[in-house]
Structure formats: C-alpha cells, structure tokens
Coordinates of C-alpha atoms (C1' of nucleotides) in Angstrom, one line a residue:
Chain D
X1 CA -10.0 -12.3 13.3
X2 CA -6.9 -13.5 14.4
X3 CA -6.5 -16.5 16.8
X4 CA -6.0 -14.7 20.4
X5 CA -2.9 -15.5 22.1
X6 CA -2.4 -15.1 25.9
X7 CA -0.5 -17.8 27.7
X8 CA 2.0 -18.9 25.5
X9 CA 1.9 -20.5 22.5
X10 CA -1.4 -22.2 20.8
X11 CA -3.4 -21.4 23.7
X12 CA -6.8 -21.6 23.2
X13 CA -6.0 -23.4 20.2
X14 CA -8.7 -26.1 18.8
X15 CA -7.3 -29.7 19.1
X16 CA -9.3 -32.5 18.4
X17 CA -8.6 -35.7 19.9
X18 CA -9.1 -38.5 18.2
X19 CA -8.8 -42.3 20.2
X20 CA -11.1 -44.9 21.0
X21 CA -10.3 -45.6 24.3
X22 CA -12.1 -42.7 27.0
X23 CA -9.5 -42.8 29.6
X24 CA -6.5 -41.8 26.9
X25 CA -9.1 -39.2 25.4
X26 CA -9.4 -37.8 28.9
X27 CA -6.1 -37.8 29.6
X28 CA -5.2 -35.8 26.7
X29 CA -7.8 -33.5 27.0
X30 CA -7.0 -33.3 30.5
X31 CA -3.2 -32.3 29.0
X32 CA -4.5 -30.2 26.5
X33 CA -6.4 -28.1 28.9
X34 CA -3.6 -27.6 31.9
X35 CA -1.5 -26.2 28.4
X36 CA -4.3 -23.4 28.2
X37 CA -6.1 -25.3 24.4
X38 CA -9.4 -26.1 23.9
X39 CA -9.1 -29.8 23.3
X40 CA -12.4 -31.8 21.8
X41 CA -12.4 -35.2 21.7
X42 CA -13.7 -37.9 19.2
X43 CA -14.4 -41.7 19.7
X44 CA -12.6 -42.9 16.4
X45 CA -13.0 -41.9 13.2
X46 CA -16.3 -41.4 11.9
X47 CA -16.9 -38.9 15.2
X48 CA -13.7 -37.4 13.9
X49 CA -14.6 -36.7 10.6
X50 CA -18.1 -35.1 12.2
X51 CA -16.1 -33.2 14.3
X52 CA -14.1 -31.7 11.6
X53 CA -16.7 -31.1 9.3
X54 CA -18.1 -29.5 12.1
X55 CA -15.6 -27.1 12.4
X56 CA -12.1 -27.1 11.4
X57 CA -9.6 -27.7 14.2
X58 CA -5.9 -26.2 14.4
X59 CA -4.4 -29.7 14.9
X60 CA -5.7 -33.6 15.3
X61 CA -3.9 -36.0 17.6
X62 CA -4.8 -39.2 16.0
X63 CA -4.5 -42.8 17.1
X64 CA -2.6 -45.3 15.0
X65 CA -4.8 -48.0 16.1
X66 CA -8.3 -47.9 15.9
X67 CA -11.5 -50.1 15.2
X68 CA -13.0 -50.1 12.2
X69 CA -11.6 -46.8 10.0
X70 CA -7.5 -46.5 11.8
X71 CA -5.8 -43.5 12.2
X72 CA -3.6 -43.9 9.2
X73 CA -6.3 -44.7 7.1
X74 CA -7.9 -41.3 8.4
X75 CA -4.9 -39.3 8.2
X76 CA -4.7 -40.5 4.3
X77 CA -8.0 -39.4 3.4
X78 CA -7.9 -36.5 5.4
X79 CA -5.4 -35.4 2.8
X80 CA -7.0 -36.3 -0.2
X81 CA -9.7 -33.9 0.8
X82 CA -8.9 -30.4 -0.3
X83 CA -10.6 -29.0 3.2
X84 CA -8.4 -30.8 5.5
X85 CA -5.5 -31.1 3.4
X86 CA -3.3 -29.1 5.3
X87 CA -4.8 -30.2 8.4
X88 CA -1.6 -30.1 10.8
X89 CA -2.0 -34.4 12.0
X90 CA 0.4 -35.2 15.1
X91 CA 0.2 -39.3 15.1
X92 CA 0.0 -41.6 17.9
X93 CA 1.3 -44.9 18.5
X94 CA 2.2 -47.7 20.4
X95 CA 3.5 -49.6 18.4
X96 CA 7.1 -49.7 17.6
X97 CA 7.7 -52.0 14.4
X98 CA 10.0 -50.6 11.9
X99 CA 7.1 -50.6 8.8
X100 CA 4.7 -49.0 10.9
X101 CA 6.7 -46.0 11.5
X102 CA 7.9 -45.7 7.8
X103 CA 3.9 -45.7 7.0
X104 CA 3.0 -43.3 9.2
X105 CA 5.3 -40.9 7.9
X106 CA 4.0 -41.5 4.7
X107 CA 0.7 -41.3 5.3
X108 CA 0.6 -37.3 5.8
X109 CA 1.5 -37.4 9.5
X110 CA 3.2 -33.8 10.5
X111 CA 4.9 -35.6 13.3
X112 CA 4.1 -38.8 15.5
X113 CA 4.3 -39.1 19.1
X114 CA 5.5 -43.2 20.2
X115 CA 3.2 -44.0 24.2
X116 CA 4.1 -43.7 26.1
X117 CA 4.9 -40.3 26.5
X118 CA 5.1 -37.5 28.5
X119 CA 2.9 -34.9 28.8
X120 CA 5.3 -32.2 28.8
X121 CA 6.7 -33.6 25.4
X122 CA 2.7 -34.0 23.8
X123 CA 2.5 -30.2 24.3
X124 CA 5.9 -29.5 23.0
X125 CA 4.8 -31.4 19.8
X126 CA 1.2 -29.4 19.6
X127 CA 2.7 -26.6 20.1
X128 CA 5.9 -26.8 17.4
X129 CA 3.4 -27.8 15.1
X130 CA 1.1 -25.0 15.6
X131 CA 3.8 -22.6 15.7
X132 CA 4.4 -23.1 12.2
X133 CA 0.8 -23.5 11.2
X134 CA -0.9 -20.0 10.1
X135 CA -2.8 -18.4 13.1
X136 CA -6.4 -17.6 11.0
X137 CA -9.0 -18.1 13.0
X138 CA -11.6 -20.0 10.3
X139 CA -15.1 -19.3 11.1
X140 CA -16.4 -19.5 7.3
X141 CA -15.3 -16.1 7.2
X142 CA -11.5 -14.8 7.2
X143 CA -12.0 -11.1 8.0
X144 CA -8.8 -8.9 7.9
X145 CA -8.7 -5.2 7.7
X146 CA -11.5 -4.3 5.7
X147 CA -11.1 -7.2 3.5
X148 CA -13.8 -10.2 3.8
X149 CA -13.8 -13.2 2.5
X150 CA -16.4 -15.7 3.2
X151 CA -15.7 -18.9 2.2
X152 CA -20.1 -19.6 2.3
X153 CA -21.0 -17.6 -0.7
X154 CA -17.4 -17.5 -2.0
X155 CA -17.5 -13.7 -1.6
X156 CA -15.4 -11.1 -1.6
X157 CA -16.0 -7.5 -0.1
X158 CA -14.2 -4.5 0.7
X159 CA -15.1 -1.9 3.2
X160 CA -18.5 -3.8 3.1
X161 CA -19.1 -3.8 -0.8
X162 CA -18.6 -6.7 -3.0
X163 CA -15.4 -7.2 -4.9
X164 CA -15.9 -9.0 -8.6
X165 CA -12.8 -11.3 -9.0
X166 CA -12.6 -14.6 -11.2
X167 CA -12.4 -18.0 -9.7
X168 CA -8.5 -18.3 -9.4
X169 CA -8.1 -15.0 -8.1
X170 CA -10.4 -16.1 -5.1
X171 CA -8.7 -19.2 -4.5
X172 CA -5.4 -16.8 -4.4
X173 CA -6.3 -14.5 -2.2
X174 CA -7.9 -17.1 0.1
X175 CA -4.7 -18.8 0.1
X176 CA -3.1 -15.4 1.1
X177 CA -5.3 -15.0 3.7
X178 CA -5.3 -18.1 5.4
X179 CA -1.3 -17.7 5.5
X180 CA -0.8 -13.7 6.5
X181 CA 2.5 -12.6 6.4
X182 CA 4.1 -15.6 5.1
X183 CA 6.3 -15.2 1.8
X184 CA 5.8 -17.5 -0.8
X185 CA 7.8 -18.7 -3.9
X186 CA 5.9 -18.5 -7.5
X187 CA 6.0 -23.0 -7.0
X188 CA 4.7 -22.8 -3.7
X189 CA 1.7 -20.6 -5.2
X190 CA 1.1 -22.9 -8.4
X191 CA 1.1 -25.9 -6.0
X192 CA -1.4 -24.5 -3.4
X193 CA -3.2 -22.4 -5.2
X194 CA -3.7 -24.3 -8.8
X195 CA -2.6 -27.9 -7.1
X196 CA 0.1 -30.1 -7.7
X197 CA 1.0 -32.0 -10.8
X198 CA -0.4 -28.7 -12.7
X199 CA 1.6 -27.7 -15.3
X200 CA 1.8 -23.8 -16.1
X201 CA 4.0 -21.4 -16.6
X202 CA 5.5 -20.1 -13.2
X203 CA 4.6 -16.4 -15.0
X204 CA 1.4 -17.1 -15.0
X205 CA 1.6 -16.1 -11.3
X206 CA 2.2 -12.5 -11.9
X207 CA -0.8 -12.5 -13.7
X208 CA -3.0 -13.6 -11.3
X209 CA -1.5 -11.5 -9.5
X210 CA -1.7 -8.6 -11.2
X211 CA -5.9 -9.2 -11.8
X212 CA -6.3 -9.9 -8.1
X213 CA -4.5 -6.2 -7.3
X214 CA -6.5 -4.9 -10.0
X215 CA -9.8 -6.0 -8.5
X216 CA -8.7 -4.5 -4.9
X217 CA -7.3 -1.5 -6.6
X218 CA -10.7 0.2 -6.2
X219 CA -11.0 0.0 -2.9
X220 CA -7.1 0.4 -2.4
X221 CA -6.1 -2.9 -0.6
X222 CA -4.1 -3.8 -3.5
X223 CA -1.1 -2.3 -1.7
X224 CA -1.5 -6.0 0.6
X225 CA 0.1 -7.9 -1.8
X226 CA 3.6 -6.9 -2.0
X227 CA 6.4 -7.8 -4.2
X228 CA 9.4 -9.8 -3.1
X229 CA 12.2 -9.3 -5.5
X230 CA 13.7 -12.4 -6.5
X231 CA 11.2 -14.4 -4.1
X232 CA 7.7 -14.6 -4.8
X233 CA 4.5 -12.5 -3.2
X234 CA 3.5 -12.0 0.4
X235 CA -0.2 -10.9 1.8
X236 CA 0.5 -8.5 4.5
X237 CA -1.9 -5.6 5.5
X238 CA -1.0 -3.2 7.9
X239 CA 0.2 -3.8 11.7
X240 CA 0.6 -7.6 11.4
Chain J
X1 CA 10.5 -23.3 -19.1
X2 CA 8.0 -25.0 -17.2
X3 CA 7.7 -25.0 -13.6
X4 CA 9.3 -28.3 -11.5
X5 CA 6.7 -29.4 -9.4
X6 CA 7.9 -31.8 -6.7
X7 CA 6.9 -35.2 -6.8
X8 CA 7.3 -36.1 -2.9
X9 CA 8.4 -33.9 0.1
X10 CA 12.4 -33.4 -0.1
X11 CA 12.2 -33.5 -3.6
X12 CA 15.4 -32.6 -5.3
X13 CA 17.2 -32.4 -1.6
X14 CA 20.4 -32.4 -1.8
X15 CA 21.8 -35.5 -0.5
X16 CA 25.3 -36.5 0.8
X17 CA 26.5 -40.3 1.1
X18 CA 29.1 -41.3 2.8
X19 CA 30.4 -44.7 2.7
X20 CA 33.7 -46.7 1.9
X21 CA 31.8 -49.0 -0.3
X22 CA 31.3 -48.3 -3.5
X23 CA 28.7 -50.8 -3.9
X24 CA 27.1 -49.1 -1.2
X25 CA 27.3 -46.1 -2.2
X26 CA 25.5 -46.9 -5.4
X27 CA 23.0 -48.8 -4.1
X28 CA 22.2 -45.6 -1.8
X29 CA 22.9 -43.4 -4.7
X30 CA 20.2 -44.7 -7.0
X31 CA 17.9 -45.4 -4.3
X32 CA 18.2 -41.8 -3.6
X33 CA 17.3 -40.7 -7.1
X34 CA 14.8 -42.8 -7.7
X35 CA 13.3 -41.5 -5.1
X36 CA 13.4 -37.7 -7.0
X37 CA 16.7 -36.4 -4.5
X38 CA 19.6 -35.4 -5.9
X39 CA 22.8 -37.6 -4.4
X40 CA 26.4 -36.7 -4.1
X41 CA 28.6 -39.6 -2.4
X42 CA 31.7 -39.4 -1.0
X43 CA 34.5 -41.9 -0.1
X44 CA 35.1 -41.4 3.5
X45 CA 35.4 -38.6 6.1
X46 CA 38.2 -36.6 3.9
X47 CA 36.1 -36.4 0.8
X48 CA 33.0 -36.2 2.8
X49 CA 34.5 -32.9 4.4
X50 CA 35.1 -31.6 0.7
X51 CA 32.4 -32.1 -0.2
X52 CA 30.0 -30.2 2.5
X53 CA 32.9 -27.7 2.6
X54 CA 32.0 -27.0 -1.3
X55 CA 28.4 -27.6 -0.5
X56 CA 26.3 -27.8 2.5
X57 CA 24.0 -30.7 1.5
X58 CA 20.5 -31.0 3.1
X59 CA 21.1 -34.0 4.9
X60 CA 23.9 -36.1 5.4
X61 CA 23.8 -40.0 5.1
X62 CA 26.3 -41.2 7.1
X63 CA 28.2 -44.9 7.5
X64 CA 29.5 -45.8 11.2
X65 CA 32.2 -48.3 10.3
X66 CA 34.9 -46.5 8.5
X67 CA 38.4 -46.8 8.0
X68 CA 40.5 -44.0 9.1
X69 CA 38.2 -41.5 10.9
X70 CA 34.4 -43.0 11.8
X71 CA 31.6 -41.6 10.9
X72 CA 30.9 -41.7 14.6
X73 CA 33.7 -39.2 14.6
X74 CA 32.8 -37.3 11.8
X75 CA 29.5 -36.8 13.0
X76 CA 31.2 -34.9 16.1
X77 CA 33.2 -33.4 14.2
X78 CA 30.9 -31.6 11.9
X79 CA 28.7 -31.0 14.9
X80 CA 31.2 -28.7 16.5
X81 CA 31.7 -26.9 13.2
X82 CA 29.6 -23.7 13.3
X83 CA 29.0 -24.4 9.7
X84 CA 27.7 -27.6 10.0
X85 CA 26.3 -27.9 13.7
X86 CA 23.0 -27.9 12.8
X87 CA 23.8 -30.5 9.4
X88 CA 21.4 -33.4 9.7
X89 CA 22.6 -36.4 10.1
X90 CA 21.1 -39.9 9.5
X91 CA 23.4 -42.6 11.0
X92 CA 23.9 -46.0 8.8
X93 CA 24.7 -49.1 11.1
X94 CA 25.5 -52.8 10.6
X95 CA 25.5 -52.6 14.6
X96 CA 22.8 -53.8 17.0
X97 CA 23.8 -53.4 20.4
X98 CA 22.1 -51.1 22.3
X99 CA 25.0 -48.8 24.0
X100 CA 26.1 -48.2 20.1
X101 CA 22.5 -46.7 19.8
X102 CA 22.7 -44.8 21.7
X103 CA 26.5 -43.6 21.0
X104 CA 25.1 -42.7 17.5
X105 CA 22.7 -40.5 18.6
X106 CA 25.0 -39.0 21.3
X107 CA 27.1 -38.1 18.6
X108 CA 24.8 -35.8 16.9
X109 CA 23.2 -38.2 14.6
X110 CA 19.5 -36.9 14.1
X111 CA 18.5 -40.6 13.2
X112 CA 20.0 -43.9 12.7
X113 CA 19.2 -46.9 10.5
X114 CA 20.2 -50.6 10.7
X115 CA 21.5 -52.4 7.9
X116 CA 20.2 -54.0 6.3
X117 CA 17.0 -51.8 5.4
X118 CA 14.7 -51.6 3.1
X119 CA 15.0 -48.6 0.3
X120 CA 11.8 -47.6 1.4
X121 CA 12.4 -47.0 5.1
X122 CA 15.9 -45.2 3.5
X123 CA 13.2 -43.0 1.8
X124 CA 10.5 -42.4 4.5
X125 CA 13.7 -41.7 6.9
X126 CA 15.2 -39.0 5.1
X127 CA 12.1 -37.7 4.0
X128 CA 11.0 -37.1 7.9
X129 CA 14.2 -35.7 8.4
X130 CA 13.9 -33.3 5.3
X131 CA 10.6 -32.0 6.9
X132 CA 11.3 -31.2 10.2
X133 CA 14.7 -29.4 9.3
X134 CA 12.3 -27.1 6.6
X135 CA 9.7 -26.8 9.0
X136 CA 12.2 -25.5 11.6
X137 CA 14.0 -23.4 8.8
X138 CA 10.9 -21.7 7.9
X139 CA 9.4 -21.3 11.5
X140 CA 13.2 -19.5 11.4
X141 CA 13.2 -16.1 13.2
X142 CA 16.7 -14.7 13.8
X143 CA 16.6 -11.7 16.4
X144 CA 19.7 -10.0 17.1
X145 CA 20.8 -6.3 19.2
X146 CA 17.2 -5.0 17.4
X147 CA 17.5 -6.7 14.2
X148 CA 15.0 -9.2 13.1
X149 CA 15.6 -11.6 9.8
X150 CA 12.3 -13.6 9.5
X151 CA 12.6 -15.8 7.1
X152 CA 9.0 -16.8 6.8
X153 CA 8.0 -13.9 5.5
X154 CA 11.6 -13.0 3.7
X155 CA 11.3 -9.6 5.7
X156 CA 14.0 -8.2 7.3
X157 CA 13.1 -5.5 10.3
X158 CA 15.3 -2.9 12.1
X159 CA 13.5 -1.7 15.4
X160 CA 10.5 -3.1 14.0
X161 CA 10.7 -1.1 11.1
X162 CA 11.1 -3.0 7.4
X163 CA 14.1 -2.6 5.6
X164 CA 14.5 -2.8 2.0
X165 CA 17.7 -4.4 0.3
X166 CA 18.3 -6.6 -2.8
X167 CA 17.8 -10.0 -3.1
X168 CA 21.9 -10.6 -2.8
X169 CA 21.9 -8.3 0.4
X170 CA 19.2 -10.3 2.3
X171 CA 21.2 -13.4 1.7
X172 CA 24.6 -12.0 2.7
X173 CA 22.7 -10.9 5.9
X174 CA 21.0 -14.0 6.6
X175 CA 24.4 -15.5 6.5
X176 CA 25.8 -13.4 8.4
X177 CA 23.0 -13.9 11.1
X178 CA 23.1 -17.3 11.0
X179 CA 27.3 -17.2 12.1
X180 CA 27.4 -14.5 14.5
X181 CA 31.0 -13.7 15.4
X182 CA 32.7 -15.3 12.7
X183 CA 35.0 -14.2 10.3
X184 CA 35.2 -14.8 6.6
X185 CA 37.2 -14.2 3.8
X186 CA 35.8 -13.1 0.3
X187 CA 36.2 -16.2 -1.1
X188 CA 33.9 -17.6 1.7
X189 CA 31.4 -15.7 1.3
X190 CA 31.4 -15.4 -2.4
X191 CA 31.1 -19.5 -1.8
X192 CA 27.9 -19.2 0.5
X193 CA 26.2 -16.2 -0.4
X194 CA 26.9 -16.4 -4.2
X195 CA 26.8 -20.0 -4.1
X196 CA 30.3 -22.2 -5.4
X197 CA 31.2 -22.6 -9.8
X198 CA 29.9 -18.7 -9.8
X199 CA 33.0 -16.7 -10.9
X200 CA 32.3 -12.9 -9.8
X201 CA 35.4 -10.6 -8.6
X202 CA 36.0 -11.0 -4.7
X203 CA 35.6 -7.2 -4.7
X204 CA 31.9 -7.6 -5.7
X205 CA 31.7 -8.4 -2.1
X206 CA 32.8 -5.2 -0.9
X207 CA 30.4 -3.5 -2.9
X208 CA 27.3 -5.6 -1.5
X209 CA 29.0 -5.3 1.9
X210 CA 28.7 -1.6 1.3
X211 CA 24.8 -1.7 0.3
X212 CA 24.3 -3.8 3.1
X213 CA 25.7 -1.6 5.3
X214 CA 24.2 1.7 3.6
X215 CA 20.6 -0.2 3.9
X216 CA 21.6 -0.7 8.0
X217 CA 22.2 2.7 7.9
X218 CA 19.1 4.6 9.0
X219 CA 19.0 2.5 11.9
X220 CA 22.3 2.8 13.0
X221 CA 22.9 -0.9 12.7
X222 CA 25.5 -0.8 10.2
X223 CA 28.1 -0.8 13.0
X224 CA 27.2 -4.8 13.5
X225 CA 29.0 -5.2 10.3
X226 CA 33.0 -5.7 10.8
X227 CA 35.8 -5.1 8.5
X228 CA 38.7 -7.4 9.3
X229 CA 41.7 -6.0 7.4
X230 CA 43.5 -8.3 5.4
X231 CA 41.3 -11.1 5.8
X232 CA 37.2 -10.3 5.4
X233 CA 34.2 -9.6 7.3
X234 CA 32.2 -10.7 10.6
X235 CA 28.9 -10.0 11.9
X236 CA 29.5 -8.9 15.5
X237 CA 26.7 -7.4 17.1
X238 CA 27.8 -5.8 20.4
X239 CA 27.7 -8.4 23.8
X240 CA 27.1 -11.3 21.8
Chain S
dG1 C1' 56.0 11.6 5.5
dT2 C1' 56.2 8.5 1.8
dT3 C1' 55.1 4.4 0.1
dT4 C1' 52.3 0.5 -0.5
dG5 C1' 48.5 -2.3 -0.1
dT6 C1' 43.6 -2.6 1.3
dT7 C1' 39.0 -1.0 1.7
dG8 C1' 35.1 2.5 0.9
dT9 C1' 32.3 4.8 -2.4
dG10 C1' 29.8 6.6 -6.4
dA11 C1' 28.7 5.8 -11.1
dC12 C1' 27.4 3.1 -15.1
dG13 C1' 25.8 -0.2 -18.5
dG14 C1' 24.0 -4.5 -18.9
dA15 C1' 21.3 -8.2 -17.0
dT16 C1' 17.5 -9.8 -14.5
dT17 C1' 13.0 -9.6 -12.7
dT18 C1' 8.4 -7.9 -12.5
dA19 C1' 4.3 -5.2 -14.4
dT20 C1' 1.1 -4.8 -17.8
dG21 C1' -1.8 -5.1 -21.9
dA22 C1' -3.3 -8.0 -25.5
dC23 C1' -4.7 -12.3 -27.6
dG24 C1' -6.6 -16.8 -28.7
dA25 C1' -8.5 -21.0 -26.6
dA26 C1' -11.6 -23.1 -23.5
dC27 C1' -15.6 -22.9 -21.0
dT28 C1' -20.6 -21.3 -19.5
dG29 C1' -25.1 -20.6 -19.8
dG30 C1' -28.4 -19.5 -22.5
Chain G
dC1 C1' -24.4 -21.1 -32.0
dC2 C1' -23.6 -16.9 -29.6
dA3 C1' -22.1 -13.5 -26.1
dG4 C1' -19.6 -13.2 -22.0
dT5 C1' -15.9 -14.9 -18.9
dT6 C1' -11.9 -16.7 -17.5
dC7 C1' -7.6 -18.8 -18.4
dG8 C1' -2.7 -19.3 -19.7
dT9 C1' 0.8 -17.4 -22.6
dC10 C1' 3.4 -14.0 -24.7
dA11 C1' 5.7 -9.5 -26.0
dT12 C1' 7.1 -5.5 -24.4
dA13 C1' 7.7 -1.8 -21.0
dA14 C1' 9.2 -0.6 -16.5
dA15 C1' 11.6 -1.3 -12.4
dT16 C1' 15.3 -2.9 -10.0
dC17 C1' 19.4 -5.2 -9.3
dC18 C1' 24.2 -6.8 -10.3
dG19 C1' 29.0 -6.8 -11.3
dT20 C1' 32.8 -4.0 -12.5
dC21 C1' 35.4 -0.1 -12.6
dA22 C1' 38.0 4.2 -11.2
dC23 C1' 39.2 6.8 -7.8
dA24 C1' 39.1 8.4 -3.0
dA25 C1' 40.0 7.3 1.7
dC26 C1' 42.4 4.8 4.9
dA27 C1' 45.9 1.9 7.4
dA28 C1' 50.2 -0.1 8.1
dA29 C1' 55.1 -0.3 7.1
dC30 C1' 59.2 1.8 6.2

DNA sequence: GTTTGTTGTGACGGATTTATGACGAACTGG
DNA sequence: CCAGTTCGTCATAAATCCGTCACAACAAAC
C-alpha cells in the first residue's frame, strides 16, 4: 500500500519524537499534528528504540541532549543497524558550539534543527526530508500490484502464489520496492543492496537482475524492472 | 574494473578552492583529498571564473579577502549567473564581526567558516553542504508547458506520457530545462552536455538536436526547441 | 534569381551497453 | 563426502546508441 496523501505533503506521516523533557515532546507533537502527521513520542532513547522496533517510523526528531543514551549516540547506532539504517533522523539542538555541529553531521543526522525554532520551519524540515524519502508504507508487508513481499517469512508471491528467488534477488527486489519509481545507478545497487565496502564487479548487477526477471517472468511482472540505458535499473509497475 | 565504492558522502565531489595563498590553497587542497574529494584550486576570482566556466564544480570553497575582485563579490557575481546561481558556496573568513556575517551569507554564500578551523569542521562542512545540494538534485522535478524531466526516476514524460530518447538526448534536455530561455552556441553545449577535453564535431549537436526534437515530436513539443541562426539553440517554451 | 552560408535529415558503420547462458567456487544441510 | 543452491565472473550475442557524412532544404545577401 502506498502512504495516503491528502493535505499536503507527509501528512499522516509517522514521526517519532524523541526528547526527555514532556513539555518540548508535547509541543512538537502538538506541531506535528496541526501539520496533518501522526507524531508519537518517546522519553529518551531506550523508549525510542521500543518505539522503533515497534514499528518503523517515516522520520525521528531526536534530541542532541539526553540522559543516559544522547541523541547522537542514538542516531550512530541507529545506523549501524541494517533496519534503521536509512532511517530519515532530523537532529535537535540547543547547543551552538562549533564541534558539536560538526559531530552531529557526522553522526548520520539528515538535517539538524538549532532551538529555538519555529514551528513553521520544524515542518518545513519534516517535510523536505520526507519528500525525498520513499513513500512505502512498511507494515511487514510491501504489497504492490500483485507483487507481495513480506518481510516476516521473507516471501515472495505473485498473484497469491509463491515466487522461488535466491537470497540476493530478495534483498533486490525488496530494495526496489521500498524505493518505487526511483532510478538507480549499478553503485547505488551494489551499495544498498550487497552493502558498502563490497567489492564486485558492477556487472554483476545485470545478473541479478536478470535471475530476479527470470523468477517474475512466470507470472509476468518481470516487465517492472525496466532498463535505463546508460543509467542503471528502475522498479516501476503500472500507474505509479 | 572494479566498482568505486565511496568512502564518505561527497566522495570524489568535485571541489573548487579559491584563495590567493598558495599555502592556503594547499593546505585546503590536501585536506580536501584526504578527505576522498577531488580539488581544483584557483588563484583568485579570474582563474576561479575559468575554472567553473570549464567545469561547474560541486561546491565552491571560497576566500573573502582577496585582492582585486572579493570573493564577497564573486560570490554575487556567480549568483546572478544563470549558470552558476544555484553553485554552492562555502564562505572562508579571517573576519569576526557580526555585520560581515551576515554580509557573507547575503551574498549568496550557502555557509561560512572562520579561520582558523579545524580540517575536520572543513570536512563535515562541505560534506553537509554536498548532501543537501544532492538531496535537492534528486528530489529534482523540472515541469515545463506539459513536459516533465524527473530526475529521480531518469524518466522524462510528455502529457504524462513517457518518452523514450538516448542517454545523450535526456542530458541535452535536462540542460536545456535547467536554462530556460537561454541561448547557446555548439561549443556550449558540446562543453555541458558532452562534457569539456571530449573532441566530437560541433555538428554532432545538430544531429542530437534533431533526435531530440523527433523524440518531442509525437507530442507536439518539439516546437519548445529554438534554432538561433548563426549562433545555437534555446529552450523556449511559450509564456515563460 | 543566384550565390553563399547555415541548418535539417536520413543513412551507415563502429562503438558502447545490456542480455543471456555457462562455469567453477563457495556454501548448506544432510 | 555428497547433492543441491547460490554466487560472482566471464564470453558472446543482441540491442541500442553515437558520431560522421552526404545531400537536401532553407535563409540571408547580393
């Protein structure tokens, strides 16, 4: 299912809040709400990682400065995980030193936000950021046009019958699913697909490629991958 | 071959230093690389306009105090250039006061940094910069008179329709999209389509102006495409 | 109406890019 | 240790694109 828009941009999105103070959480969420999201809140980071675990949100404000586990240190092992790697992170702060602003960057951060600030500009940061973030709709299932994949059982099935693919090939087409429409270069594939620091042959793409097709064939959803000459590949099944 | 995987966001940007000192200049230089980018440096605004003129880097790294024309006013300057109005600019600054701050970011400048810094905040700044003009980029969507070039998904669409061209035609229109109205001579556009040390004929261009135009064609879009006799091209859709 | 220079157009051969089948190595679970 | 998979790489076929040319069409100048 896709992610329902109605309002405007990222509404009814899923943003989890992450701060330890209640009035700020409330405040946001208050924010959040007026900009037509679905803001949860968590009370520092162990609640956050719950939270997440719990189910993936679209986007995680998260304060620099907490008790215990901070925000930075969050944001860092938020990225080492392979779940929440690409977990859009919108960093906030009150602070102001030169270092701090440097590490936050650093630390995985898609943007930061400095308090105070307005809430006119907090949405306009949410909402950049989830304009360029994919708009699947994770549920432990991606379902798109006939195709299923459910992330559970790592399944695949087409038109309701199973589909018999090798490991790579699911983590492919998962990858294509999560990010419909998008094109992507044979690097940008290796990277999220096989994972950084991997090194293979860039051809060794088409292949994949070429065995994923051939295990749609059957059930003729192959023709959703397409070619981009001189490019890369693109997942894109009809009206999209 | 095997496939360059980036070691850091930015990697391999293409980076543009301009300074009067040389020593400078080489310190930034080798910072730079270290840090996997790829620098050019240039000796004041002349050179500096050279050099974007051959290339457009990714992100300029600018000095305030220079003799002859500032980078205060080169930063203007490039920011009314259609070409380079959208150039990122990171400001370098022995200054303190706070009117020059904010001068420098009046000018254009998309960020600013006071000598003397640290390589690593060098790094973490252009590295934030490098992210937000590619998340932009991608997030890209040029819409024009009923023509749509989305460069996220490298698709180009004519009354919602796709439309298929080569590789070297979708580039030449994304250029032209990108400088609506202007005119350009072969030797332009064989410089920012083709890319600059590629020797072709300056006629090739008429022949891709030609499949450009033929691919258009269905559509009745073609039009949009100019022929200035005796000098080039211009993308001109109508009330624009 | 020529002349002269510029642009449009179709064709072609080579170059580049992608599809595909095959193969050996590595791994898995008996 | 064996059968069965899966993986990455390669060689080759197939598809598509590119740059150049020759000539037609056109525009401006005389």
């Amino acid at each position: 299912m896709y992610a329902t828009h109605h309002t405007g941009p990222g509404s009814n999105a899923d943003v989890l809040v992450v701060d330890d103070e209640p009035a700020i959480r409330d405040m946001l969420e208050y924010t959040l709400q007026r900009a037509g999201m679905s803001p949860r809140s968590a009370n520092g980071a162990e609640e956050a990682l719950n939270a997440i675990a719990d189910k993936r949100p679209d986007v995680v404000l998260l304060d620099w400065m907490m008790p215990g586990i901070s925000g930075l240190d969050l944001a860092r092992r938020l990225r080492r995980e392979d779940f929440t790697k690409d977990l859009p992170i919108i960093m906030l702060t009150a602070r102001t030193a030169e270092d701090d602003r440097v590490h936050g960057l650093d630390s995985g951060a898609d943007d930061y936000i400095v308090k105070p600030f307005s809430p006119r500009e907090l949405i306009a940061r949410v909402r950049a950021i989830l304009r360029r973030t994919s708009a699947t709709d994770e549920s432990g299932q991606i379902n798109v046009e006939g195709l299923t994949l459910d992330s559970e059982s790592h399944q695949v099935l087409a038109t309701g019958k199973p589909v018999h693919m090798g490991p790579t090939e699911y983590r492919l087409l998962e990858f294509f699913m999560q990010h419909i429409g998008k094109a992507y270069n044979r690097t940008q594939l290796l990277d999220n697909v096989w994972g950084t620091n991997v090194y293979v042959e860039e051809r060794t793409v088409d292949v994949h490629i070429r065995r994923l097709r051939k295990a749609l064939q059957p059930h003729d959803l192959d023709k959703y991958i397409q070619t981009i000459r001189g490019h890369g590949y693109r997942f894109l099944p009809p009206r999209s």
